[in-house]
Amino acid sequence: MHCLPGLVPALSSLLGALALLQLSLYLRVPSRYGKHEERLCRPRGRLPARCAWFVQELPSFLVPALLLALRSPPRLEPLGCRLLCCLFCWHYFYRTFIYPFFTRGRPFPLQLLFFGTLFCIYNGFLQGYYLIYCAEYPNDWCTDIRFTSGLLLFLLGMGINIHSDLLLRQLRKPGEVIYKIPQGGLFTYVSGANYFGEIVEWFGFAIATWSLPAFAFAFFTLCCIGPRAYHHHRYYLKTFTDYPKSRKALIPFVF
Ligand code: NDX
């Protein structure tokens, strides 16, 4: 496999277009899984959350890992390239092999699972293909301010995301499916603390890679889970009369 000129900008533009489609579809109405499902747990047409998240997220880990393994001769230099590819795989290792096995979420709709899996194949290919076959970085990229500041943002975002996922999980006892008011960590300031962390993480990755595919993915993430954080916030305000009034939807103190 080689780097085909034009393929990366074309796939990145399509990802940007999908982000806008996502925004137009889900700005007013949230995507129908989790607390925004209209009806509670009809078992048909759904897969247990553990299975669903594992299946859906697996391609985001597997596709770049396969591309890396298939590359001949193996690409080991420069160090910046290796590290950036590892960051992407590291996040999806967590999301595929750790997150699903602890989730206490409701069964996930098969239809969304299908589209989610297609999306993860597409994005895993785009990010992996670019980093493994196309990206060119100078040997001292690891000391570049874009790499170091992006890496810091990525780690900060990932920390917030994992911690917030943990706080959400602890709200339920095993077998429970009810919703409670999230407390602690960044939930003190925003309803979508896990989403805020994920968005910071992917913008950090985009800065560290300084690449079109990564900026397109960060934009997609913003358009996908930004509106969802807003819908979560409205849901909490409607459901809990004692919901903290000073809490914002997504960005602490701002929105
Ligand atoms: N999966 C990313 N679009 C998505 C699945 C849906 O990783 O066709 C994008 C991802 C996909 C989406 C994916 C892509 C676009 C799709 C969309 C479906 C339609 C859409 C395919 C792939 C589409 C077009 C047309 C453009 C092609 O019961 P429960 O499940 O609600 O329980 C929840 C629990 N919880 C609570 N428990 C007690 N009390 C409370 N108050 C609670 N509040 C929540 O916590 C869950 O078990 C858990 C987390 O829930 P929630 O709702 O906060 O997060 P969730 O949305 O489930 O995301 C989980 C994590 C989170 O860390 C988030 O940052 C990350 O995954 N994520 C999620 C979505 C996308 C994404 C990251 C990204 O874009 N980077």
PDB file of N, CA, C and O in Angstrom, residues 18-82:
ATOM      1  N   LEU A  18     -19.810  14.686   6.980  1.00  0.00           N
ATOM      2  CA  LEU A  18     -20.590  13.828   7.905  1.00  0.00           C
ATOM      3  C   LEU A  18     -20.839  14.558   9.223  1.00  0.00           C
ATOM      4  O   LEU A  18     -21.905  14.424   9.832  1.00  0.00           O
ATOM      5  N   ALA A  19     -19.825  15.336   9.653  1.00  0.00           N
ATOM      6  CA  ALA A  19     -19.963  16.094  10.900  1.00  0.00           C
ATOM      7  C   ALA A  19     -21.115  17.091  10.776  1.00  0.00           C
ATOM      8  O   ALA A  19     -21.945  17.224  11.688  1.00  0.00           O
ATOM      9  N   LEU A  20     -21.188  17.766   9.626  1.00  0.00           N
ATOM     10  CA  LEU A  20     -22.259  18.750   9.430  1.00  0.00           C
ATOM     11  C   LEU A  20     -23.618  18.066   9.337  1.00  0.00           C
ATOM     12  O   LEU A  20     -24.620  18.557   9.867  1.00  0.00           O
ATOM     13  N   LEU A  21     -23.627  16.880   8.686  1.00  0.00           N
ATOM     14  CA  LEU A  21     -24.879  16.116   8.601  1.00  0.00           C
ATOM     15  C   LEU A  21     -25.330  15.717  10.015  1.00  0.00           C
ATOM     16  O   LEU A  21     -26.506  15.852  10.380  1.00  0.00           O
ATOM     17  N   GLN A  22     -24.357  15.263  10.788  1.00  0.00           N
ATOM     18  CA  GLN A  22     -24.609  14.862  12.173  1.00  0.00           C
ATOM     19  C   GLN A  22     -25.223  16.027  12.964  1.00  0.00           C
ATOM     20  O   GLN A  22     -26.203  15.861  13.682  1.00  0.00           O
ATOM     21  N   LEU A  23     -24.608  17.209  12.770  1.00  0.00           N
ATOM     22  CA  LEU A  23     -25.072  18.399  13.482  1.00  0.00           C
ATOM     23  C   LEU A  23     -26.501  18.742  13.083  1.00  0.00           C
ATOM     24  O   LEU A  23     -27.353  19.030  13.929  1.00  0.00           O
ATOM     25  N   SER A  24     -26.773  18.676  11.774  1.00  0.00           N
ATOM     26  CA  SER A  24     -28.117  19.058  11.327  1.00  0.00           C
ATOM     27  C   SER A  24     -29.158  18.038  11.790  1.00  0.00           C
ATOM     28  O   SER A  24     -30.296  18.389  12.079  1.00  0.00           O
ATOM     29  N   LEU A  25     -28.751  16.750  11.891  1.00  0.00           N
ATOM     30  CA  LEU A  25     -29.715  15.725  12.307  1.00  0.00           C
ATOM     31  C   LEU A  25     -29.986  15.762  13.810  1.00  0.00           C
ATOM     32  O   LEU A  25     -31.102  15.528  14.261  1.00  0.00           O
ATOM     33  N   TYR A  26     -28.926  16.024  14.586  1.00  0.00           N
ATOM     34  CA  TYR A  26     -29.043  15.822  16.033  1.00  0.00           C
ATOM     35  C   TYR A  26     -28.959  17.092  16.882  1.00  0.00           C
ATOM     36  O   TYR A  26     -28.834  17.010  18.096  1.00  0.00           O
ATOM     37  N   LEU A  27     -29.047  18.251  16.232  1.00  0.00           N
ATOM     38  CA  LEU A  27     -29.023  19.486  17.015  1.00  0.00           C
ATOM     39  C   LEU A  27     -30.336  19.662  17.771  1.00  0.00           C
ATOM     40  O   LEU A  27     -30.358  20.010  18.948  1.00  0.00           O
ATOM     41  N   ARG A  28     -31.438  19.392  17.074  1.00  0.00           N
ATOM     42  CA  ARG A  28     -32.747  19.586  17.703  1.00  0.00           C
ATOM     43  C   ARG A  28     -33.228  18.333  18.407  1.00  0.00           C
ATOM     44  O   ARG A  28     -33.880  18.404  19.441  1.00  0.00           O
ATOM     45  N   VAL A  29     -32.924  17.179  17.806  1.00  0.00           N
ATOM     46  CA  VAL A  29     -33.374  15.901  18.371  1.00  0.00           C
ATOM     47  C   VAL A  29     -32.131  15.065  18.684  1.00  0.00           C
ATOM     48  O   VAL A  29     -31.285  14.899  17.806  1.00  0.00           O
ATOM     49  N   PRO A  30     -31.995  14.542  19.905  1.00  0.00           N
ATOM     50  CA  PRO A  30     -30.779  13.762  20.210  1.00  0.00           C
ATOM     51  C   PRO A  30     -30.766  12.408  19.529  1.00  0.00           C
ATOM     52  O   PRO A  30     -31.823  11.877  19.173  1.00  0.00           O
ATOM     53  N   SER A  31     -29.562  11.835  19.300  1.00  0.00           N
ATOM     54  CA  SER A  31     -29.499  10.477  18.759  1.00  0.00           C
ATOM     55  C   SER A  31     -30.093   9.529  19.798  1.00  0.00           C
ATOM     56  O   SER A  31     -29.876   9.668  21.011  1.00  0.00           O
ATOM     57  N   ARG A  32     -30.872   8.545  19.304  1.00  0.00           N
ATOM     58  CA  ARG A  32     -31.748   7.753  20.178  1.00  0.00           C
ATOM     59  C   ARG A  32     -31.060   6.549  20.813  1.00  0.00           C
ATOM     60  O   ARG A  32     -31.319   5.406  20.428  1.00  0.00           O
ATOM     61  N   TYR A  33     -30.146   6.820  21.707  1.00  0.00           N
ATOM     62  CA  TYR A  33     -29.643   5.741  22.554  1.00  0.00           C
ATOM     63  C   TYR A  33     -29.454   6.303  23.962  1.00  0.00           C
ATOM     64  O   TYR A  33     -29.492   7.508  24.165  1.00  0.00           O
ATOM     65  N   GLY A  34     -29.307   5.392  24.942  1.00  0.00           N
ATOM     66  CA  GLY A  34     -29.153   5.830  26.325  1.00  0.00           C
ATOM     67  C   GLY A  34     -30.395   6.550  26.815  1.00  0.00           C
ATOM     68  O   GLY A  34     -31.518   6.150  26.518  1.00  0.00           O
ATOM     69  N   LYS A  35     -30.206   7.671  27.512  1.00  0.00           N
ATOM     70  CA  LYS A  35     -31.343   8.347  28.149  1.00  0.00           C
ATOM     71  C   LYS A  35     -32.288   9.015  27.155  1.00  0.00           C
ATOM     72  O   LYS A  35     -33.355   9.467  27.524  1.00  0.00           O
ATOM     73  N   HIS A  36     -31.906   9.044  25.884  1.00  0.00           N
ATOM     74  CA  HIS A  36     -32.781   9.674  24.889  1.00  0.00           C
ATOM     75  C   HIS A  36     -33.570   8.680  24.053  1.00  0.00           C
ATOM     76  O   HIS A  36     -34.146   9.059  23.034  1.00  0.00           O
ATOM     77  N   GLU A  37     -33.569   7.406  24.489  1.00  0.00           N
ATOM     78  CA  GLU A  37     -34.414   6.430  23.785  1.00  0.00           C
ATOM     79  C   GLU A  37     -35.860   6.688  24.147  1.00  0.00           C
ATOM     80  O   GLU A  37     -36.176   6.945  25.310  1.00  0.00           O
ATOM     81  N   GLU A  38     -36.717   6.587  23.129  1.00  0.00           N
ATOM     82  CA  GLU A  38     -38.116   6.893  23.405  1.00  0.00           C
ATOM     83  C   GLU A  38     -38.765   5.878  24.334  1.00  0.00           C
ATOM     84  O   GLU A  38     -39.450   6.218  25.281  1.00  0.00           O
ATOM     85  N   ARG A  39     -38.508   4.586  24.042  1.00  0.00           N
ATOM     86  CA  ARG A  39     -39.114   3.543  24.872  1.00  0.00           C
ATOM     87  C   ARG A  39     -38.034   2.796  25.624  1.00  0.00           C
ATOM     88  O   ARG A  39     -36.932   2.613  25.120  1.00  0.00           O
ATOM     89  N   LEU A  40     -38.363   2.374  26.821  1.00  0.00           N
ATOM     90  CA  LEU A  40     -37.389   1.637  27.628  1.00  0.00           C
ATOM     91  C   LEU A  40     -37.223   0.217  27.105  1.00  0.00           C
ATOM     92  O   LEU A  40     -38.201  -0.463  26.814  1.00  0.00           O
ATOM     93  N   CYS A  41     -35.966  -0.199  26.987  1.00  0.00           N
ATOM     94  CA  CYS A  41     -35.565  -1.576  26.725  1.00  0.00           C
ATOM     95  C   CYS A  41     -36.527  -2.527  26.037  1.00  0.00           C
ATOM     96  O   CYS A  41     -37.061  -3.428  26.670  1.00  0.00           O
ATOM     97  N   ARG A  42     -36.791  -2.298  24.741  1.00  0.00           N
ATOM     98  CA  ARG A  42     -37.402  -3.387  23.979  1.00  0.00           C
ATOM     99  C   ARG A  42     -36.237  -4.270  23.596  1.00  0.00           C
ATOM    100  O   ARG A  42     -35.323  -3.814  22.910  1.00  0.00           O
ATOM    101  N   PRO A  43     -36.216  -5.549  24.042  1.00  0.00           N
ATOM    102  CA  PRO A  43     -35.005  -6.326  23.796  1.00  0.00           C
ATOM    103  C   PRO A  43     -34.726  -6.578  22.317  1.00  0.00           C
ATOM    104  O   PRO A  43     -33.589  -6.682  21.917  1.00  0.00           O
ATOM    105  N   ARG A  44     -35.813  -6.636  21.480  1.00  0.00           N
ATOM    106  CA  ARG A  44     -35.557  -6.886  20.051  1.00  0.00           C
ATOM    107  C   ARG A  44     -34.942  -5.649  19.426  1.00  0.00           C
ATOM    108  O   ARG A  44     -35.316  -4.527  19.720  1.00  0.00           O
ATOM    109  N   GLY A  45     -33.957  -5.891  18.542  1.00  0.00           N
ATOM    110  CA  GLY A  45     -33.325  -4.754  17.875  1.00  0.00           C
ATOM    111  C   GLY A  45     -32.296  -4.060  18.734  1.00  0.00           C
ATOM    112  O   GLY A  45     -31.909  -2.926  18.445  1.00  0.00           O
ATOM    113  N   ARG A  46     -31.896  -4.729  19.824  1.00  0.00           N
ATOM    114  CA  ARG A  46     -30.875  -4.152  20.699  1.00  0.00           C
ATOM    115  C   ARG A  46     -29.848  -5.187  21.101  1.00  0.00           C
ATOM    116  O   ARG A  46     -30.162  -6.372  21.143  1.00  0.00           O
ATOM    117  N   LEU A  47     -28.657  -4.698  21.398  1.00  0.00           N
ATOM    118  CA  LEU A  47     -27.600  -5.601  21.859  1.00  0.00           C
ATOM    119  C   LEU A  47     -27.167  -5.107  23.244  1.00  0.00           C
ATOM    120  O   LEU A  47     -27.138  -3.890  23.471  1.00  0.00           O
ATOM    121  N   PRO A  48     -26.824  -6.026  24.173  1.00  0.00           N
ATOM    122  CA  PRO A  48     -26.340  -5.563  25.477  1.00  0.00           C
ATOM    123  C   PRO A  48     -25.219  -4.541  25.297  1.00  0.00           C
ATOM    124  O   PRO A  48     -24.379  -4.686  24.390  1.00  0.00           O
ATOM    125  N   ALA A  49     -25.224  -3.526  26.171  1.00  0.00           N
ATOM    126  CA  ALA A  49     -24.274  -2.416  26.011  1.00  0.00           C
ATOM    127  C   ALA A  49     -22.830  -2.903  25.911  1.00  0.00           C
ATOM    128  O   ALA A  49     -22.050  -2.376  25.116  1.00  0.00           O
ATOM    129  N   ARG A  50     -22.461  -3.897  26.704  1.00  0.00           N
ATOM    130  CA  ARG A  50     -21.065  -4.377  26.697  1.00  0.00           C
ATOM    131  C   ARG A  50     -20.646  -4.857  25.315  1.00  0.00           C
ATOM    132  O   ARG A  50     -19.605  -4.474  24.796  1.00  0.00           O
ATOM    133  N   CYS A  51     -21.520  -5.728  24.734  1.00  0.00           N
ATOM    134  CA  CYS A  51     -21.238  -6.266  23.397  1.00  0.00           C
ATOM    135  C   CYS A  51     -21.201  -5.138  22.378  1.00  0.00           C
ATOM    136  O   CYS A  51     -20.311  -5.070  21.526  1.00  0.00           O
ATOM    137  N   ALA A  52     -22.213  -4.273  22.468  1.00  0.00           N
ATOM    138  CA  ALA A  52     -22.375  -3.231  21.450  1.00  0.00           C
ATOM    139  C   ALA A  52     -21.164  -2.305  21.419  1.00  0.00           C
ATOM    140  O   ALA A  52     -20.623  -2.020  20.345  1.00  0.00           O
ATOM    141  N   TRP A  53     -20.720  -1.844  22.588  1.00  0.00           N
ATOM    142  CA  TRP A  53     -19.587  -0.904  22.595  1.00  0.00           C
ATOM    143  C   TRP A  53     -18.307  -1.599  22.141  1.00  0.00           C
ATOM    144  O   TRP A  53     -17.481  -1.012  21.455  1.00  0.00           O
ATOM    145  N   PHE A  54     -18.173  -2.881  22.508  1.00  0.00           N
ATOM    146  CA  PHE A  54     -16.982  -3.620  22.082  1.00  0.00           C
ATOM    147  C   PHE A  54     -16.951  -3.731  20.549  1.00  0.00           C
ATOM    148  O   PHE A  54     -15.958  -3.388  19.904  1.00  0.00           O
ATOM    149  N   VAL A  55     -18.071  -4.195  19.986  1.00  0.00           N
ATOM    150  CA  VAL A  55     -18.133  -4.415  18.526  1.00  0.00           C
ATOM    151  C   VAL A  55     -17.953  -3.096  17.771  1.00  0.00           C
ATOM    152  O   VAL A  55     -17.207  -3.005  16.795  1.00  0.00           O
ATOM    153  N   GLN A  56     -18.641  -2.063  18.270  1.00  0.00           N
ATOM    154  CA  GLN A  56     -18.624  -0.784  17.570  1.00  0.00           C
ATOM    155  C   GLN A  56     -17.240  -0.141  17.563  1.00  0.00           C
ATOM    156  O   GLN A  56     -16.796   0.398  16.549  1.00  0.00           O
ATOM    157  N   GLU A  57     -16.539  -0.202  18.700  1.00  0.00           N
ATOM    158  CA  GLU A  57     -15.276   0.523  18.820  1.00  0.00           C
ATOM    159  C   GLU A  57     -14.065  -0.277  18.333  1.00  0.00           C
ATOM    160  O   GLU A  57     -13.029   0.295  18.026  1.00  0.00           O
ATOM    161  N   LEU A  58     -14.207  -1.609  18.257  1.00  0.00           N
ATOM    162  CA  LEU A  58     -13.081  -2.469  17.881  1.00  0.00           C
ATOM    163  C   LEU A  58     -12.361  -2.030  16.586  1.00  0.00           C
ATOM    164  O   LEU A  58     -11.129  -1.971  16.546  1.00  0.00           O
ATOM    165  N   PRO A  59     -13.093  -1.681  15.504  1.00  0.00           N
ATOM    166  CA  PRO A  59     -12.390  -1.301  14.270  1.00  0.00           C
ATOM    167  C   PRO A  59     -11.477  -0.091  14.445  1.00  0.00           C
ATOM    168  O   PRO A  59     -10.462   0.009  13.744  1.00  0.00           O
ATOM    169  N   SER A  60     -11.828   0.812  15.369  1.00  0.00           N
ATOM    170  CA  SER A  60     -10.980   1.997  15.559  1.00  0.00           C
ATOM    171  C   SER A  60      -9.617   1.603  16.113  1.00  0.00           C
ATOM    172  O   SER A  60      -8.635   2.325  15.944  1.00  0.00           O
ATOM    173  N   PHE A  61      -9.561   0.455  16.791  1.00  0.00           N
ATOM    174  CA  PHE A  61      -8.274  -0.033  17.291  1.00  0.00           C
ATOM    175  C   PHE A  61      -7.619  -0.954  16.258  1.00  0.00           C
ATOM    176  O   PHE A  61      -6.438  -0.840  15.952  1.00  0.00           O
ATOM    177  N   LEU A  62      -8.469  -1.845  15.711  1.00  0.00           N
ATOM    178  CA  LEU A  62      -7.948  -2.916  14.856  1.00  0.00           C
ATOM    179  C   LEU A  62      -7.429  -2.403  13.504  1.00  0.00           C
ATOM    180  O   LEU A  62      -6.373  -2.834  13.043  1.00  0.00           O
ATOM    181  N   VAL A  63      -8.160  -1.491  12.888  1.00  0.00           N
ATOM    182  CA  VAL A  63      -7.794  -1.060  11.535  1.00  0.00           C
ATOM    183  C   VAL A  63      -6.411  -0.373  11.523  1.00  0.00           C
ATOM    184  O   VAL A  63      -5.539  -0.783  10.756  1.00  0.00           O
ATOM    185  N   PRO A  64      -6.157   0.634  12.408  1.00  0.00           N
ATOM    186  CA  PRO A  64      -4.801   1.212  12.401  1.00  0.00           C
ATOM    187  C   PRO A  64      -3.738   0.191  12.791  1.00  0.00           C
ATOM    188  O   PRO A  64      -2.644   0.186  12.228  1.00  0.00           O
ATOM    189  N   ALA A  65      -4.079  -0.724  13.737  1.00  0.00           N
ATOM    190  CA  ALA A  65      -3.096  -1.733  14.155  1.00  0.00           C
ATOM    191  C   ALA A  65      -2.751  -2.643  12.969  1.00  0.00           C
ATOM    192  O   ALA A  65      -1.584  -2.974  12.746  1.00  0.00           O
ATOM    193  N   LEU A  66      -3.769  -3.021  12.172  1.00  0.00           N
ATOM    194  CA  LEU A  66      -3.531  -3.865  10.998  1.00  0.00           C
ATOM    195  C   LEU A  66      -2.706  -3.131   9.947  1.00  0.00           C
ATOM    196  O   LEU A  66      -1.782  -3.694   9.351  1.00  0.00           O
ATOM    197  N   LEU A  67      -3.042  -1.848   9.735  1.00  0.00           N
ATOM    198  CA  LEU A  67      -2.296  -1.059   8.744  1.00  0.00           C
ATOM    199  C   LEU A  67      -0.826  -0.979   9.139  1.00  0.00           C
ATOM    200  O   LEU A  67       0.064  -1.063   8.299  1.00  0.00           O
ATOM    201  N   LEU A  68      -0.603  -0.828  10.445  1.00  0.00           N
ATOM    202  CA  LEU A  68       0.771  -0.749  10.950  1.00  0.00           C
ATOM    203  C   LEU A  68       1.494  -2.070  10.713  1.00  0.00           C
ATOM    204  O   LEU A  68       2.639  -2.109  10.252  1.00  0.00           O
ATOM    205  N   ALA A  69       0.776  -3.174  10.993  1.00  0.00           N
ATOM    206  CA  ALA A  69       1.391  -4.494  10.846  1.00  0.00           C
ATOM    207  C   ALA A  69       1.665  -4.808   9.374  1.00  0.00           C
ATOM    208  O   ALA A  69       2.644  -5.472   9.040  1.00  0.00           O
ATOM    209  N   LEU A  70       0.773  -4.321   8.469  1.00  0.00           N
ATOM    210  CA  LEU A  70       0.908  -4.653   7.045  1.00  0.00           C
ATOM    211  C   LEU A  70       1.971  -3.817   6.346  1.00  0.00           C
ATOM    212  O   LEU A  70       2.399  -4.149   5.242  1.00  0.00           O
ATOM    213  N   ARG A  71       2.366  -2.726   6.992  1.00  0.00           N
ATOM    214  CA  ARG A  71       3.305  -1.831   6.303  1.00  0.00           C
ATOM    215  C   ARG A  71       4.671  -2.502   6.159  1.00  0.00           C
ATOM    216  O   ARG A  71       5.254  -2.983   7.119  1.00  0.00           O
ATOM    217  N   SER A  72       5.135  -2.498   4.934  1.00  0.00           N
ATOM    218  CA  SER A  72       6.416  -3.128   4.677  1.00  0.00           C
ATOM    219  C   SER A  72       7.245  -2.191   3.793  1.00  0.00           C
ATOM    220  O   SER A  72       6.777  -1.801   2.720  1.00  0.00           O
ATOM    221  N   PRO A  73       8.471  -1.793   4.215  1.00  0.00           N
ATOM    222  CA  PRO A  73       9.094  -2.127   5.487  1.00  0.00           C
ATOM    223  C   PRO A  73       8.392  -1.384   6.619  1.00  0.00           C
ATOM    224  O   PRO A  73       7.783  -0.342   6.378  1.00  0.00           O
ATOM    225  N   PRO A  74       8.457  -1.894   7.870  1.00  0.00           N
ATOM    226  CA  PRO A  74       7.752  -1.259   8.970  1.00  0.00           C
ATOM    227  C   PRO A  74       8.201   0.188   9.164  1.00  0.00           C
ATOM    228  O   PRO A  74       9.380   0.482   8.964  1.00  0.00           O
ATOM    229  N   ARG A  75       7.238   1.052   9.509  1.00  0.00           N
ATOM    230  CA  ARG A  75       7.613   2.443   9.695  1.00  0.00           C
ATOM    231  C   ARG A  75       7.921   2.678  11.162  1.00  0.00           C
ATOM    232  O   ARG A  75       7.024   2.670  12.003  1.00  0.00           O
ATOM    233  N   LEU A  76       9.162   2.897  11.456  1.00  0.00           N
ATOM    234  CA  LEU A  76       9.538   3.076  12.852  1.00  0.00           C
ATOM    235  C   LEU A  76      10.043   4.488  13.123  1.00  0.00           C
ATOM    236  O   LEU A  76      10.157   4.910  14.253  1.00  0.00           O
ATOM    237  N   GLU A  77      10.336   5.225  12.086  1.00  0.00           N
ATOM    238  CA  GLU A  77      10.871   6.576  12.254  1.00  0.00           C
ATOM    239  C   GLU A  77       9.969   7.550  11.514  1.00  0.00           C
ATOM    240  O   GLU A  77       9.332   7.162  10.554  1.00  0.00           O
ATOM    241  N   PRO A  78       9.890   8.805  11.903  1.00  0.00           N
ATOM    242  CA  PRO A  78      10.491   9.351  13.100  1.00  0.00           C
ATOM    243  C   PRO A  78       9.677   8.996  14.330  1.00  0.00           C
ATOM    244  O   PRO A  78       8.531   8.545  14.220  1.00  0.00           O
ATOM    245  N   LEU A  79      10.243   9.280  15.493  1.00  0.00           N
ATOM    246  CA  LEU A  79       9.596   8.930  16.750  1.00  0.00           C
ATOM    247  C   LEU A  79       8.205   9.568  16.869  1.00  0.00           C
ATOM    248  O   LEU A  79       7.260   8.950  17.341  1.00  0.00           O
ATOM    249  N   GLY A  80       8.086  10.837  16.370  1.00  0.00           N
ATOM    250  CA  GLY A  80       6.808  11.547  16.445  1.00  0.00           C
ATOM    251  C   GLY A  80       5.684  10.740  15.826  1.00  0.00           C
ATOM    252  O   GLY A  80       4.590  10.616  16.385  1.00  0.00           O
ATOM    253  N   CYS A  81       5.930  10.131  14.648  1.00  0.00           N
ATOM    254  CA  CYS A  81       4.919   9.359  13.932  1.00  0.00           C
ATOM    255  C   CYS A  81       4.446   8.165  14.758  1.00  0.00           C
ATOM    256  O   CYS A  81       3.263   7.881  14.854  1.00  0.00           O
ATOM    257  N   ARG A  82       5.419   7.477  15.327  1.00  0.00           N
ATOM    258  CA  ARG A  82       5.095   6.284  16.126  1.00  0.00           C
ATOM    259  C   ARG A  82       4.233   6.666  17.321  1.00  0.00           C
ATOM    260  O   ARG A  82       3.231   6.057  17.619  1.00  0.00           O
TER     261      ARG A  82
END
